[in-house]
Amino acid sequence: MRIRSIGICDKDMDYAISLMDGINHYGKDEFRACAFSDVEQLYAYLEKDELDMVLSNREIDNVRCIFLSENPDTKKKKANESNAIFKYQSVLVILKEIRMLFKPAELSVRSRCRKIAVYSPLGRCGKTRLAKALAAMDEVRGGIYVSFENFSGEKVSPDADLLYLLKQGSTDLGTALTEAIRHESGFSALYASGAYFDTHDVLKDDIDMLSKELTGLGKFSTICYDIGSAAFTDMSIFGCFDLIYLPVLSDETSAIKLKRFRQIMIGMGMQEEFTRCIEIEVPDTDYRSSEMVQAIWQASK
């Protein structure tokens, strides 16, 4: 299968580079992306090489060009119908739109499941709204929001006993998960515990097993864990995740708490996990809003 070449030309060079890196990481078996700072640089490249497609916020002649739109209404139409893609959404969603623009037979069916954690030592920082937004933004196969909050605002079925089955490594876990998963607006949800003291015995291997079971269902390409500040005693659990979103606040007390959290991670030898942390100020908006999508995009650059 031939690797498709994609050019990205946007007035915001930071955006272009970030999108290029995302496409080359998550779509490396299908696409090769390169970024251009201006139209002249792009045309100079095209004089000696070829591109299968250009993503740009301006018109480009003599090459197939898909418009990068800042209008959220663009999401209401498929890319192959509107010839445009909403730029402020996850790379996985943009890749899905790009795939629609090529013949299915020419593309790889290889996929993976991202595991994301949203955690903060701070209170009232938008952690849960952010976690739900990250789950809802996945339009590849769909995202699932997994709640391990200090105190869940949702009723957890006593019949499921998910944590017991998880700790026991029970063969019934997959069936119990299927029955416990709910469907909410834009994502699936699993409320794994009702209070933080239920989860204190949960270890890294247990989270790895839970993620494996959820991935095995074949329904999700993002698993987003909403982790309460007191939920886990095993800090090595953060090693289970590809990315860790860390909601922050700008006041002095919050800054001190966040500094202490960073010191603890590094002191425990978790430098690698620390490099996966993405700090974000969560806007006070609904998790489905365009402001939330843009905040996530900007923080993930």
Short mmCIF file of C-alpha atoms in Angstrom, two decimals:
data_model
loop_
_atom_site.label_atom_id
_atom_site.label_comp_id
_atom_site.label_asym_id
_atom_site.label_seq_id
_atom_site.Cartn_x
_atom_site.Cartn_y
_atom_site.Cartn_z
CA MET A 1 0.00 0.00 0.00
CA ARG A 2 1.38 3.42 -0.98
CA ILE A 3 1.86 5.99 1.76
CA ARG A 4 -0.19 9.10 0.94
CA SER A 5 1.58 12.46 1.21
CA ILE A 6 -0.25 15.39 2.81
CA GLY A 7 0.83 19.01 2.97
CA ILE A 8 -0.39 21.36 5.70
CA CYS A 9 -0.30 25.09 5.03
CA ASP A 10 -1.81 27.32 7.72
CA LYS A 11 -1.23 30.88 8.91
CA ASP A 12 -0.71 29.45 12.40
CA MET A 13 2.60 27.59 12.00
CA ASP A 14 2.37 26.12 15.49
CA TYR A 15 -0.95 24.56 14.52
CA ALA A 16 0.45 23.24 11.23
CA ILE A 17 3.41 21.59 12.98
CA SER A 18 1.20 20.12 15.70
CA LEU A 19 -1.21 18.64 13.13
CA MET A 20 1.74 17.30 11.11
CA ASP A 21 3.18 15.57 14.17
CA GLY A 22 -0.22 14.08 15.04
CA ILE A 23 -0.84 12.70 11.55
CA ASN A 24 2.68 11.25 11.33
CA HIS A 25 2.23 9.60 14.74
CA TYR A 26 -1.31 8.22 14.57
CA GLY A 27 -1.44 7.68 10.81
CA LYS A 28 2.15 6.61 10.17
CA ASP A 29 1.12 3.44 8.28
CA GLU A 30 -1.08 5.42 5.89
CA PHE A 31 0.15 9.02 5.58
CA ARG A 32 3.24 11.20 5.58
CA ALA A 33 2.55 14.83 6.45
CA CYS A 34 4.74 17.91 6.08
CA ALA A 35 4.09 21.51 7.15
CA PHE A 36 4.66 24.72 5.18
CA SER A 37 4.94 28.23 6.59
CA ASP A 38 3.45 29.95 3.55
CA VAL A 39 2.02 29.35 0.07
CA GLU A 40 5.28 30.25 -1.70
CA GLN A 41 7.15 27.55 0.21
CA LEU A 42 4.41 25.05 -0.69
CA TYR A 43 4.55 25.90 -4.40
CA ALA A 44 8.35 25.62 -4.36
CA TYR A 45 7.98 22.12 -2.94
CA LEU A 46 5.41 21.16 -5.59
CA GLU A 47 7.81 22.12 -8.39
CA LYS A 48 10.05 19.18 -7.50
CA ASP A 49 7.79 16.80 -5.56
CA GLU A 50 4.14 15.72 -5.34
CA LEU A 51 1.43 15.84 -2.67
CA ASP A 52 -1.74 13.78 -2.68
CA MET A 53 -3.60 16.42 -0.69
CA VAL A 54 -3.13 19.80 0.95
CA LEU A 55 -4.91 20.91 4.11
CA SER A 56 -5.00 24.70 4.23
CA ASN A 57 -6.97 27.73 5.42
CA ARG A 58 -6.47 29.37 2.03
CA GLU A 59 -6.98 28.34 -1.61
CA ILE A 60 -4.17 26.38 -3.23
CA ASP A 61 -4.12 25.86 -7.01
CA ASN A 62 -3.01 22.81 -9.00
CA VAL A 63 -3.38 20.34 -6.13
CA ARG A 64 -6.26 18.71 -4.27
CA CYS A 65 -6.95 21.10 -1.40
CA ILE A 66 -9.19 20.59 1.64
CA PHE A 67 -10.13 23.75 3.53
CA LEU A 68 -9.26 23.93 7.25
CA SER A 69 -12.29 25.69 8.68
CA GLU A 70 -12.65 27.49 12.02
CA ASN A 71 -16.45 27.21 11.79
CA PRO A 72 -17.78 24.42 14.11
CA ASP A 73 -20.75 23.94 11.76
CA THR A 74 -18.30 22.29 9.36
CA LYS A 75 -18.55 19.16 11.55
CA LYS A 76 -22.21 18.73 10.50
CA LYS A 77 -21.16 17.63 7.01
CA LYS A 78 -18.78 14.90 5.90
CA ALA A 79 -15.48 16.06 4.46
CA ASN A 80 -16.18 14.41 1.10
CA GLU A 81 -19.38 16.47 0.85
CA SER A 82 -18.19 19.87 2.07
CA ASN A 83 -14.54 19.73 0.95
CA ALA A 84 -13.68 21.14 4.40
CA ILE A 85 -12.55 19.90 7.83
CA PHE A 86 -13.07 21.67 11.17
CA LYS A 87 -9.53 22.36 12.34
CA TYR A 88 -10.06 22.49 16.14
CA GLN A 89 -10.73 18.81 16.85
CA SER A 90 -8.62 15.83 17.77
CA VAL A 91 -6.08 14.46 15.31
CA LEU A 92 -7.90 11.12 15.34
CA VAL A 93 -11.09 12.78 14.11
CA ILE A 94 -9.20 14.72 11.41
CA LEU A 95 -7.57 11.46 10.30
CA LYS A 96 -11.01 9.87 10.03
CA GLU A 97 -12.12 12.74 7.77
CA ILE A 98 -8.98 12.37 5.63
CA ARG A 99 -9.57 8.64 5.24
CA MET A 100 -13.04 9.36 3.87
CA LEU A 101 -11.43 11.34 1.06
CA PHE A 102 -9.46 8.35 -0.23
CA LYS A 103 -10.71 5.02 -1.49
CA PRO A 104 -11.16 2.58 1.43
CA ALA A 105 -9.21 -0.14 -0.37
CA GLU A 106 -6.14 2.09 -0.38
CA LEU A 107 -6.02 2.53 3.38
CA SER A 108 -4.79 0.42 6.26
CA VAL A 109 -7.32 -0.95 8.74
CA ARG A 110 -4.74 -0.90 11.53
CA SER A 111 -6.01 0.91 14.60
CA ARG A 112 -5.20 1.39 18.25
CA CYS A 113 -6.94 2.45 21.42
CA ARG A 114 -5.66 5.54 23.26
CA LYS A 115 -5.68 5.44 27.05
CA ILE A 116 -6.05 8.87 28.64
CA ALA A 117 -6.23 9.94 32.27
CA VAL A 118 -7.63 13.21 33.58
CA TYR A 119 -6.34 13.94 37.08
CA SER A 120 -5.76 16.98 39.25
CA PRO A 121 -4.93 17.57 42.91
CA LEU A 122 -7.21 20.62 42.67
CA GLY A 123 -10.92 20.82 43.24
CA ARG A 124 -13.57 22.45 41.02
CA CYS A 125 -11.16 22.67 38.10
CA GLY A 126 -13.38 21.18 35.36
CA LYS A 127 -11.83 17.70 35.52
CA THR A 128 -15.01 15.74 34.82
CA ARG A 129 -16.18 18.03 32.00
CA LEU A 130 -12.75 17.71 30.40
CA ALA A 131 -12.77 13.91 30.66
CA LYS A 132 -16.21 13.71 29.05
CA ALA A 133 -15.11 16.11 26.30
CA LEU A 134 -12.07 13.95 25.48
CA ALA A 135 -14.28 10.85 25.26
CA ALA A 136 -16.87 12.65 23.13
CA MET A 137 -14.25 14.05 20.72
CA ASP A 138 -13.31 10.58 19.50
CA GLU A 139 -15.26 9.95 16.30
CA VAL A 140 -13.10 7.09 15.04
CA ARG A 141 -14.85 4.20 16.77
CA GLY A 142 -16.07 6.17 19.76
CA GLY A 143 -14.78 7.06 23.21
CA ILE A 144 -15.67 5.73 26.64
CA TYR A 145 -15.57 7.79 29.84
CA VAL A 146 -14.53 5.72 32.89
CA SER A 147 -15.28 7.28 36.27
CA PHE A 148 -13.02 6.76 39.26
CA GLU A 149 -14.08 9.96 41.01
CA ASN A 150 -13.76 10.48 44.77
CA PHE A 151 -17.54 10.43 45.00
CA SER A 152 -19.57 9.54 41.94
CA GLY A 153 -22.64 11.62 41.18
CA GLU A 154 -24.04 8.64 39.29
CA LYS A 155 -25.60 5.50 40.73
CA VAL A 156 -23.28 2.50 40.51
CA SER A 157 -25.11 -0.80 40.14
CA PRO A 158 -24.39 -3.07 43.13
CA ASP A 159 -25.05 -6.10 40.93
CA ALA A 160 -22.11 -5.36 38.64
CA ASP A 161 -19.42 -5.54 41.39
CA LEU A 162 -16.88 -4.57 38.76
CA LEU A 163 -13.98 -3.93 41.11
CA TYR A 164 -14.33 -7.35 42.74
CA LEU A 165 -14.34 -9.07 39.33
CA LEU A 166 -11.38 -6.93 38.28
CA LYS A 167 -9.32 -7.82 41.34
CA GLN A 168 -10.16 -11.50 40.95
CA GLY A 169 -9.26 -11.54 37.27
CA SER A 170 -12.67 -13.09 36.66
CA THR A 171 -13.67 -14.39 33.25
CA ASP A 172 -17.06 -12.77 33.90
CA LEU A 173 -15.54 -9.27 33.79
CA GLY A 174 -16.17 -8.75 30.06
CA THR A 175 -19.86 -9.62 30.38
CA ALA A 176 -20.23 -7.41 33.47
CA LEU A 177 -18.60 -4.49 31.66
CA THR A 178 -20.92 -4.84 28.67
CA GLU A 179 -23.95 -4.73 30.99
CA ALA A 180 -22.63 -1.77 33.01
CA ILE A 181 -21.68 0.51 30.09
CA ARG A 182 -24.14 3.35 29.54
CA HIS A 183 -24.70 5.53 26.50
CA GLU A 184 -24.59 9.28 27.10
CA SER A 185 -24.59 12.29 24.79
CA GLY A 186 -21.71 11.70 22.41
CA PHE A 187 -19.89 8.94 24.29
CA SER A 188 -20.22 5.74 26.31
CA ALA A 189 -19.72 5.76 30.08
CA LEU A 190 -18.67 3.34 32.80
CA TYR A 191 -19.07 4.31 36.46
CA ALA A 192 -16.65 1.90 38.08
CA SER A 193 -16.95 3.01 41.70
CA GLY A 194 -19.21 5.01 43.99
CA ALA A 195 -16.58 6.39 46.38
CA TYR A 196 -12.80 6.67 46.66
CA PHE A 197 -12.43 4.07 49.43
CA ASP A 198 -13.73 1.41 47.01
CA THR A 199 -10.69 1.88 44.79
CA HIS A 200 -7.78 1.96 47.24
CA ASP A 201 -6.85 -1.65 46.45
CA VAL A 202 -6.85 -1.08 42.69
CA LEU A 203 -3.31 -1.40 41.29
CA LYS A 204 -1.58 -0.71 37.98
CA ASP A 205 -2.10 -4.29 36.77
CA ASP A 206 -5.83 -3.94 37.44
CA ILE A 207 -6.10 -0.80 35.31
CA ASP A 208 -4.11 -2.51 32.56
CA MET A 209 -6.56 -5.41 32.69
CA LEU A 210 -9.59 -3.09 32.60
CA SER A 211 -8.19 -1.24 29.58
CA LYS A 212 -7.47 -4.54 27.84
CA GLU A 213 -11.03 -5.75 28.42
CA LEU A 214 -12.54 -2.48 27.15
CA THR A 215 -10.26 -2.52 24.10
CA GLY A 216 -11.26 -6.13 23.46
CA LEU A 217 -14.89 -5.09 23.07
CA GLY A 218 -13.83 -3.48 19.78
CA LYS A 219 -16.13 -0.48 20.26
CA PHE A 220 -13.73 2.22 21.42
CA SER A 221 -10.61 3.97 20.16
CA THR A 222 -10.30 6.21 23.24
CA ILE A 223 -10.61 5.21 26.89
CA CYS A 224 -10.67 8.26 29.15
CA TYR A 225 -10.31 7.76 32.91
CA ASP A 226 -11.67 10.46 35.25
CA ILE A 227 -9.52 9.96 38.36
CA GLY A 228 -10.37 11.56 41.70
CA SER A 229 -7.52 13.03 43.75
CA ALA A 230 -8.03 10.39 46.47
CA ALA A 231 -9.06 7.47 44.27
CA PHE A 232 -5.79 5.53 43.97
CA THR A 233 -2.97 4.88 46.41
CA ASP A 234 -0.77 3.27 43.73
CA MET A 235 0.78 6.22 41.89
CA SER A 236 2.40 3.88 39.35
CA ILE A 237 -1.09 3.67 37.79
CA PHE A 238 -0.17 6.80 35.82
CA GLY A 239 2.18 4.59 33.82
CA CYS A 240 -0.89 2.95 32.25
CA PHE A 241 -1.78 5.99 30.17
CA ASP A 242 -0.60 7.43 26.86
CA LEU A 243 -1.54 10.95 27.99
CA ILE A 244 -2.38 12.55 31.35
CA TYR A 245 -4.41 15.76 31.23
CA LEU A 246 -3.84 17.93 34.29
CA PRO A 247 -6.48 20.67 34.80
CA VAL A 248 -4.93 23.73 36.43
CA LEU A 249 -6.10 26.96 38.06
CA SER A 250 -4.22 30.26 38.16
CA ASP A 251 -4.52 31.22 41.86
CA GLU A 252 -1.51 31.04 44.19
CA THR A 253 -2.80 28.16 46.37
CA SER A 254 -3.46 26.01 43.30
CA ALA A 255 0.02 26.77 41.95
CA ILE A 256 1.57 25.53 45.21
CA LYS A 257 -0.46 22.30 45.11
CA LEU A 258 0.49 21.65 41.48
CA LYS A 259 4.16 22.29 42.23
CA ARG A 260 4.01 19.78 45.08
CA PHE A 261 2.34 17.20 42.82
CA ARG A 262 5.10 17.58 40.24
CA GLN A 263 7.75 17.18 42.94
CA ILE A 264 6.09 13.98 44.17
CA MET A 265 5.98 12.48 40.66
CA ILE A 266 9.64 13.24 39.99
CA GLY A 267 10.65 12.11 43.49
CA MET A 268 8.99 8.74 42.84
CA GLY A 269 11.02 8.28 39.65
CA MET A 270 8.07 9.04 37.39
CA GLN A 271 9.90 11.39 35.04
CA GLU A 272 8.63 9.55 31.97
CA GLU A 273 5.02 9.77 33.16
CA PHE A 274 5.54 13.44 33.90
CA THR A 275 6.51 14.07 30.26
CA ARG A 276 3.07 12.76 29.22
CA CYS A 277 1.25 15.38 31.34
CA ILE A 278 -0.64 18.12 29.52
CA GLU A 279 -1.63 21.08 31.66
CA ILE A 280 -4.88 22.79 30.67
CA GLU A 281 -7.11 25.54 31.97
CA VAL A 282 -10.58 24.11 31.42
CA PRO A 283 -13.09 26.70 30.16
CA ASP A 284 -16.30 27.08 32.14
CA THR A 285 -18.45 25.73 29.30
CA ASP A 286 -20.34 22.57 28.38
CA TYR A 287 -18.10 19.65 27.44
CA ARG A 288 -19.62 19.67 23.93
CA SER A 289 -18.82 23.34 23.22
CA SER A 290 -16.41 24.59 20.56
CA GLU A 291 -14.57 26.51 23.31
CA MET A 292 -13.79 23.22 25.04
CA VAL A 293 -12.54 21.66 21.79
CA GLN A 294 -10.28 24.63 21.09
CA ALA A 295 -8.90 24.62 24.64
CA ILE A 296 -8.00 20.94 24.33
CA TRP A 297 -6.40 21.50 20.94
CA GLN A 298 -4.32 24.44 22.17
CA ALA A 299 -3.16 22.57 25.29
CA SER A 300 -2.19 19.50 23.23
CA LYS A 301 0.15 21.38 20.89
#
